[in-house]
mmCIF file of C-alpha atoms in Angstrom:
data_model
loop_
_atom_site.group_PDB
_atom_site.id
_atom_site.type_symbol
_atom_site.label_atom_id
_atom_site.label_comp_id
_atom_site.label_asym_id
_atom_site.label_seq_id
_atom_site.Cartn_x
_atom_site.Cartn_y
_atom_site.Cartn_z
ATOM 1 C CA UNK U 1 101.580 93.274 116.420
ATOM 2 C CA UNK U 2 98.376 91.750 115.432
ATOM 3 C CA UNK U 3 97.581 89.739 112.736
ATOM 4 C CA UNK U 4 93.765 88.948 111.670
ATOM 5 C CA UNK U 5 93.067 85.708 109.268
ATOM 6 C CA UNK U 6 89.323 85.371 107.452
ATOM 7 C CA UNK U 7 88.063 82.330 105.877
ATOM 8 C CA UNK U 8 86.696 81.298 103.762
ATOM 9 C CA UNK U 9 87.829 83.930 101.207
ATOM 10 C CA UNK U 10 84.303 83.149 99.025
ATOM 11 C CA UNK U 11 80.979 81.623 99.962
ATOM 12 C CA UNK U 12 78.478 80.883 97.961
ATOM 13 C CA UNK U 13 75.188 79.860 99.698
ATOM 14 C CA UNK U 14 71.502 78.885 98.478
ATOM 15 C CA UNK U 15 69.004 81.628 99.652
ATOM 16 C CA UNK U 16 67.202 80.553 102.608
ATOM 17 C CA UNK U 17 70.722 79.121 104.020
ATOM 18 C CA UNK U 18 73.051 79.597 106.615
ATOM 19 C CA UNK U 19 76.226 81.580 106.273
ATOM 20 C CA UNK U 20 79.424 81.217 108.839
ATOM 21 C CA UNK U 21 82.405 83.022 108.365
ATOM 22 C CA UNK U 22 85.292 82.517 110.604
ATOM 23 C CA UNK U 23 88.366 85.035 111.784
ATOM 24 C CA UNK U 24 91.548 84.422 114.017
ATOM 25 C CA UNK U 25 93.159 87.127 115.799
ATOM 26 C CA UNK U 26 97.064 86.668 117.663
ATOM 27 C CA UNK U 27 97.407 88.997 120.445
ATOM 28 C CA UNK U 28 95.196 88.764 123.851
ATOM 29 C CA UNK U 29 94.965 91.929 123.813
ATOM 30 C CA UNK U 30 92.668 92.985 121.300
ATOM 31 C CA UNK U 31 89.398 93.647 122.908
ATOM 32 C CA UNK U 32 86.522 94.598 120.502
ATOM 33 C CA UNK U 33 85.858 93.018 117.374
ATOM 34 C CA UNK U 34 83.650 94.721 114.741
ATOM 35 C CA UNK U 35 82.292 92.904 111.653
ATOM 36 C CA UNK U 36 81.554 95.211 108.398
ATOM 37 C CA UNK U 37 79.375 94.633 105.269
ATOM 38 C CA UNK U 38 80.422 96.352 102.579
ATOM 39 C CA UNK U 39 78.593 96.051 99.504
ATOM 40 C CA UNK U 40 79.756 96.852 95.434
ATOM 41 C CA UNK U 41 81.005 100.503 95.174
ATOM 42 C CA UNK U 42 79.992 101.133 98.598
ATOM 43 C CA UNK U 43 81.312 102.174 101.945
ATOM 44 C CA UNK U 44 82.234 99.580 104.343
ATOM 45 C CA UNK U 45 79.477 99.426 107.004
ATOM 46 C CA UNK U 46 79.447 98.483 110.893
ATOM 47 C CA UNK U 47 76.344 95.330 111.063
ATOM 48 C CA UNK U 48 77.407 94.234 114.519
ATOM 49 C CA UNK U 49 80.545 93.827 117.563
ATOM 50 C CA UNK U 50 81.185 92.383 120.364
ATOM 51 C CA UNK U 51 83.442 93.264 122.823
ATOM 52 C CA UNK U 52 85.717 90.776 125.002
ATOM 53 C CA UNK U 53 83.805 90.295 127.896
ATOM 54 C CA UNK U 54 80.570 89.199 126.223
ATOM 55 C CA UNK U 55 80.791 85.596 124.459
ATOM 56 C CA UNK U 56 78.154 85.899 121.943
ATOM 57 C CA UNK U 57 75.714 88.555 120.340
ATOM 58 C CA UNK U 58 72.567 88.295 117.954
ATOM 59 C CA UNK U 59 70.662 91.097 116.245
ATOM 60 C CA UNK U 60 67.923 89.858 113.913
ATOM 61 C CA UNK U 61 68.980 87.169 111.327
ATOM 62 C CA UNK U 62 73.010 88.131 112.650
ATOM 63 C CA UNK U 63 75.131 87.004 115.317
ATOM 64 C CA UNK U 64 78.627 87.136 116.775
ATOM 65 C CA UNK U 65 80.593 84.606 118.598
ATOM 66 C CA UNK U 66 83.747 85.237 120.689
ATOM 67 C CA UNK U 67 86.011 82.027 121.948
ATOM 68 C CA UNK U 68 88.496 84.236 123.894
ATOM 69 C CA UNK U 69 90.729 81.251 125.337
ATOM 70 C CA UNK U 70 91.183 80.351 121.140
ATOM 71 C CA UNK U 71 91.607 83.834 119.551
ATOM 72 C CA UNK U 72 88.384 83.349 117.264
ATOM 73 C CA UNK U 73 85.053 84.857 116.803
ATOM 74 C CA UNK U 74 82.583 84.175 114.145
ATOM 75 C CA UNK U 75 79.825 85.566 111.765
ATOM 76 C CA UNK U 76 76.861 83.745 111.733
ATOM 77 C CA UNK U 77 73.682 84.975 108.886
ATOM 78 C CA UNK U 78 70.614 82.900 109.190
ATOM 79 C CA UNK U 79 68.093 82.812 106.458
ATOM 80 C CA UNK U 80 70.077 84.708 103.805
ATOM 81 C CA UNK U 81 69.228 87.100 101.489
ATOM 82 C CA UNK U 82 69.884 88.519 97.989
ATOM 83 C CA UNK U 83 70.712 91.260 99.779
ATOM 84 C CA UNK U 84 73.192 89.480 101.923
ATOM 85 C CA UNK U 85 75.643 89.346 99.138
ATOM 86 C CA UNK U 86 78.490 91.703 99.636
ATOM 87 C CA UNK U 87 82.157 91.135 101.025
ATOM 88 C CA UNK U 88 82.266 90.570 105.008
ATOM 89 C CA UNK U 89 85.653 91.971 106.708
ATOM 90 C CA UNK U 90 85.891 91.253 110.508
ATOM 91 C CA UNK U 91 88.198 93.382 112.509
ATOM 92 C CA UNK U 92 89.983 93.364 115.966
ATOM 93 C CA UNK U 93 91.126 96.323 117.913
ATOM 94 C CA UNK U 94 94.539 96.513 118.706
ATOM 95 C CA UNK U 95 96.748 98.858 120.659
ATOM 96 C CA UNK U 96 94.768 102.174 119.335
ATOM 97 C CA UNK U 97 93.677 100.599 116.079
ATOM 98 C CA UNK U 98 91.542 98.639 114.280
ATOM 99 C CA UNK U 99 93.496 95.546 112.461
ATOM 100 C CA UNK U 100 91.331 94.417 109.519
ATOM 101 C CA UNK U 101 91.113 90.716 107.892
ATOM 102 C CA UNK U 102 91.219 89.909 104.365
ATOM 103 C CA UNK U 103 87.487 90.012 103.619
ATOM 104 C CA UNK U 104 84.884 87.493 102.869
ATOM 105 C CA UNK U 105 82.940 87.646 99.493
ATOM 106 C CA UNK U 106 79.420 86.087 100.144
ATOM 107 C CA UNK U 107 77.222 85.056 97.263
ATOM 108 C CA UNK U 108 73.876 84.420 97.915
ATOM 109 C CA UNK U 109 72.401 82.164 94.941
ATOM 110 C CA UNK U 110 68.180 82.828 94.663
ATOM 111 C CA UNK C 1 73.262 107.893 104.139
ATOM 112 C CA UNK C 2 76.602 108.667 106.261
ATOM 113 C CA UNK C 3 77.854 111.157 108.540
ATOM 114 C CA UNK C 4 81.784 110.860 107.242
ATOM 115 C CA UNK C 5 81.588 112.589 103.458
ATOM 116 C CA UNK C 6 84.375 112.548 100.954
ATOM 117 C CA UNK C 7 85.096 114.365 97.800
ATOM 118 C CA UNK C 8 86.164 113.540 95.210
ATOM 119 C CA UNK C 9 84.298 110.375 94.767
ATOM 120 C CA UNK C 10 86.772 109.739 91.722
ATOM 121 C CA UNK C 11 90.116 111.115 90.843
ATOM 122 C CA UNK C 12 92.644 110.385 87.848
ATOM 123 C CA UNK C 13 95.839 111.736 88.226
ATOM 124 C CA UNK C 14 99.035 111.799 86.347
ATOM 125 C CA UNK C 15 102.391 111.040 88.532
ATOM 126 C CA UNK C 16 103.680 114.640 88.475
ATOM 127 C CA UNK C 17 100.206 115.884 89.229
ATOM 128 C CA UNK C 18 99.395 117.185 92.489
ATOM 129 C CA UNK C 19 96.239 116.879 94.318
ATOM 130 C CA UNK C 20 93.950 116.400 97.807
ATOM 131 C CA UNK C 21 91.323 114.176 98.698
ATOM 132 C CA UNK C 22 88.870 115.633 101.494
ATOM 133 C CA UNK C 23 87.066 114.159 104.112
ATOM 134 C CA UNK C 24 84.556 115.350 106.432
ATOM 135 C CA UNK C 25 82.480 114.162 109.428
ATOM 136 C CA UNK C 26 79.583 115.420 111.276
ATOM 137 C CA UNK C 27 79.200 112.941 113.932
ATOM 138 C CA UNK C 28 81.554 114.639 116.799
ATOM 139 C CA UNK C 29 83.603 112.427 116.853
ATOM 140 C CA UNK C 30 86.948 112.907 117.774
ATOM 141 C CA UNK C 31 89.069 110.468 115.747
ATOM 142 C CA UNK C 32 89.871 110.219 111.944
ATOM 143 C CA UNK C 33 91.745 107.832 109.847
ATOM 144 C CA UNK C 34 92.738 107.652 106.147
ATOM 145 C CA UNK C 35 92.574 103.801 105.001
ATOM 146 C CA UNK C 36 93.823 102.368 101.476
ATOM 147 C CA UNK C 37 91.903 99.803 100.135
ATOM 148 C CA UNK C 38 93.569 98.077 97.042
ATOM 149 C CA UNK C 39 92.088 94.689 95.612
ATOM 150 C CA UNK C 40 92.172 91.333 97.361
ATOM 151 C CA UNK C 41 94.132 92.901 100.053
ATOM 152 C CA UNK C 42 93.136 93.973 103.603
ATOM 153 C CA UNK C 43 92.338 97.876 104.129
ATOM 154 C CA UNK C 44 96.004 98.929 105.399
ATOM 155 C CA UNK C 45 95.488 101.877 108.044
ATOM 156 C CA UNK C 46 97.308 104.848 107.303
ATOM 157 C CA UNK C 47 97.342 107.720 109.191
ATOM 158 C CA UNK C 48 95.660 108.124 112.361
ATOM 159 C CA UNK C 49 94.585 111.501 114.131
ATOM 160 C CA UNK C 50 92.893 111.595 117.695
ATOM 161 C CA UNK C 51 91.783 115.600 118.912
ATOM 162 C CA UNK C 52 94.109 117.027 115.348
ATOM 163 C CA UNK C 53 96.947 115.572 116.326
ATOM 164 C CA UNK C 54 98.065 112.948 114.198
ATOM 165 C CA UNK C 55 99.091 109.519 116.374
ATOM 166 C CA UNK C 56 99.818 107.108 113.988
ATOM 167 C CA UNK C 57 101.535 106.956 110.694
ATOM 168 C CA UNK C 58 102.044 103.510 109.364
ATOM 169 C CA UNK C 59 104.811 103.725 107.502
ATOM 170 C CA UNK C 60 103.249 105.992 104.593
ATOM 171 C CA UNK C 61 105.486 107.200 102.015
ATOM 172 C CA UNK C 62 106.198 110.579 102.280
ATOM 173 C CA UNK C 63 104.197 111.497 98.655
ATOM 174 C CA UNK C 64 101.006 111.233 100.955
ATOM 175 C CA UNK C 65 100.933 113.990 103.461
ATOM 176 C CA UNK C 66 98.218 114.404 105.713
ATOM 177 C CA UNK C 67 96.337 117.445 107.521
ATOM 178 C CA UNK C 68 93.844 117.779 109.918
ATOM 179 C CA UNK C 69 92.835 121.417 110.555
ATOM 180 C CA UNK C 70 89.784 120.391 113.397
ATOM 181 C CA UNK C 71 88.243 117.214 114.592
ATOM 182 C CA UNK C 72 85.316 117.271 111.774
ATOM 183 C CA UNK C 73 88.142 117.906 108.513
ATOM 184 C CA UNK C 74 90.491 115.480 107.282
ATOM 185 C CA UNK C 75 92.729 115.955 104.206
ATOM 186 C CA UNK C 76 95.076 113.501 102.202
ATOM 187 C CA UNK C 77 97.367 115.695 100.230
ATOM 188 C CA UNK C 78 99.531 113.519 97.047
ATOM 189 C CA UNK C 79 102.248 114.353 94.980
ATOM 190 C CA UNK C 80 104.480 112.453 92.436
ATOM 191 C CA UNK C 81 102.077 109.365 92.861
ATOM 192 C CA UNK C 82 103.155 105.653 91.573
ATOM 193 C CA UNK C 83 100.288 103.752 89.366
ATOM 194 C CA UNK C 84 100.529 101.414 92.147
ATOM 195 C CA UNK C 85 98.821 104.570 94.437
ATOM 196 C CA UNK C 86 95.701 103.277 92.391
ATOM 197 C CA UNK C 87 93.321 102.420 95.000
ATOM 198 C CA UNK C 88 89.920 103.362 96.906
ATOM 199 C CA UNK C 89 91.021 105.640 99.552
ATOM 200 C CA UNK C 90 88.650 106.042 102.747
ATOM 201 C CA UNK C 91 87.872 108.004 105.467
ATOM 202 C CA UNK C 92 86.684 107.139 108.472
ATOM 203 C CA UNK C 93 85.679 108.607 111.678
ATOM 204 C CA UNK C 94 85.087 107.304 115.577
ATOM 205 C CA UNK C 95 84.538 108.609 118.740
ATOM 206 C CA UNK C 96 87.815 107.816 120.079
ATOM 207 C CA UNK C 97 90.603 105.823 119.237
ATOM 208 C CA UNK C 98 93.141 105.800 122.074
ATOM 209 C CA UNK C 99 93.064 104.492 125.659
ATOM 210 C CA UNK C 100 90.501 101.703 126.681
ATOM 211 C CA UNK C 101 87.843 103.451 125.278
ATOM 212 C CA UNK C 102 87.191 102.043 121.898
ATOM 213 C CA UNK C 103 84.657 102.603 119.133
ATOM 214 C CA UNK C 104 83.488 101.476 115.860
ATOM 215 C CA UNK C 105 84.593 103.232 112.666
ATOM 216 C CA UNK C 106 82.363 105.048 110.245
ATOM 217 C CA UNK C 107 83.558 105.391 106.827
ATOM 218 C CA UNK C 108 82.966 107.885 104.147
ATOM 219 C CA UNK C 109 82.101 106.309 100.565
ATOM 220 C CA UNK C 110 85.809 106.701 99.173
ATOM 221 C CA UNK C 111 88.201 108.084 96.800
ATOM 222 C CA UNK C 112 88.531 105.811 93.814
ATOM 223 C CA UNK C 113 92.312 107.039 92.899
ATOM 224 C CA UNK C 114 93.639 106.273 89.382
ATOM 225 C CA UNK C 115 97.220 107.176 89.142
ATOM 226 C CA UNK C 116 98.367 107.169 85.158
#
């Protein structure tokens, strides 16, 4: 089946800063992989995806990479925010399912 | 502001109590899932039901049983839990989950469970 890894497990960046947060998936197959914000004693929620035949995707101050050929794809937050901190979880879709990673916990330091 | 809502938002049980978490969506879509979400860990998928019927069960002890009367209702039904039960339980919803068709999931705010 498939496995998804997430590092780092915490980040703490300065405001203003960049934040990257890496995930590794194991089977081929997977073919969309959604990234999710969820912030303290609050629903996980979708903030962008990217499916397998597109190699990168930005909205605003987020983007998405996708190396197929390495199993990776990575979130990249420019100019963070306060209101960036919350814990990250990137996800690939598997079979019929989603197959989540371990979560990210980004601190954003003003 | 979300289309998937769940009730209770908390629960404390004891272990010979029984209960049911709801969950309701009013997106149309046509998939639901139940998801445990315990600390430090990844959210383990549960059960999985596409048009009511249920595809996937991931190995859920039996003590959780699930029920899905239409495509907008989802239920999580618990008896004799274990204090490790304790967990945020949530719901989510998609358009689709099977085939090559694939959508992202919209989650309801959660169950925080307390088992005693």
């Amino acid at each position: 089946g498939e496995n998804v890894e997430q590092h780092p497990s915490t980040l703490s960046v300065q405001e203003g800063d960049s934040a990257v947060i890496k995930c590794t998936y194991s089977d081929s197959a997977s073919n969309y992989f959604p990234w999710y914000k969820q912030e303290l004693g609050k629903r996980p929620q979708l903030i962008i995806d990217i499916r397998s035949n597109v190699g990168e995707k930005k909205d605003q101050r987020i983007a998405v990479t996708l190396n197929k050929t390495a199993k990776h794809f990575s979130l990249h937050i420019t100019e963070t925010q306060p209101e960036d901190s919350a814990v990250y979880f990137c996800a690939a879709f598997y079979g019929q399912n989603f197959v989540f990673g371990p979560g990210t916990r980004l601190s954003v330091l003003p | 502001e979300t289309g998937v809502t769940q009730t209770p938002r908390h629960l404390v049980m004891g272990m010979t109590n029984k209960k049911s978490l709801k969950c309701e969506q009013h997106l149309g879509h046509n998939a639901m899932y139940w998801y445990k979400q315990s600390a430090k860990k990844p959210l383990e998928l549960m059960f999985v039901y596409n048009f009511k019927e249920q595809t996937e069960n991931n190995s859920v002890p039996s003590r959780f049983s699930p029920e899905c009367p239409n495509s907008s209702h989802l239920f999580l039904h618990l008896h004799t839990l274990q204090p490790e039960d304790s967990a945020l339980y949530l719901c989510a919803s998609s358009q689709e989950s099977a085939g090559s068709y694939n959508s992202p999931l919209h989650f309801g705010n959660g169950t925080r469970l307390t088992v005693t």
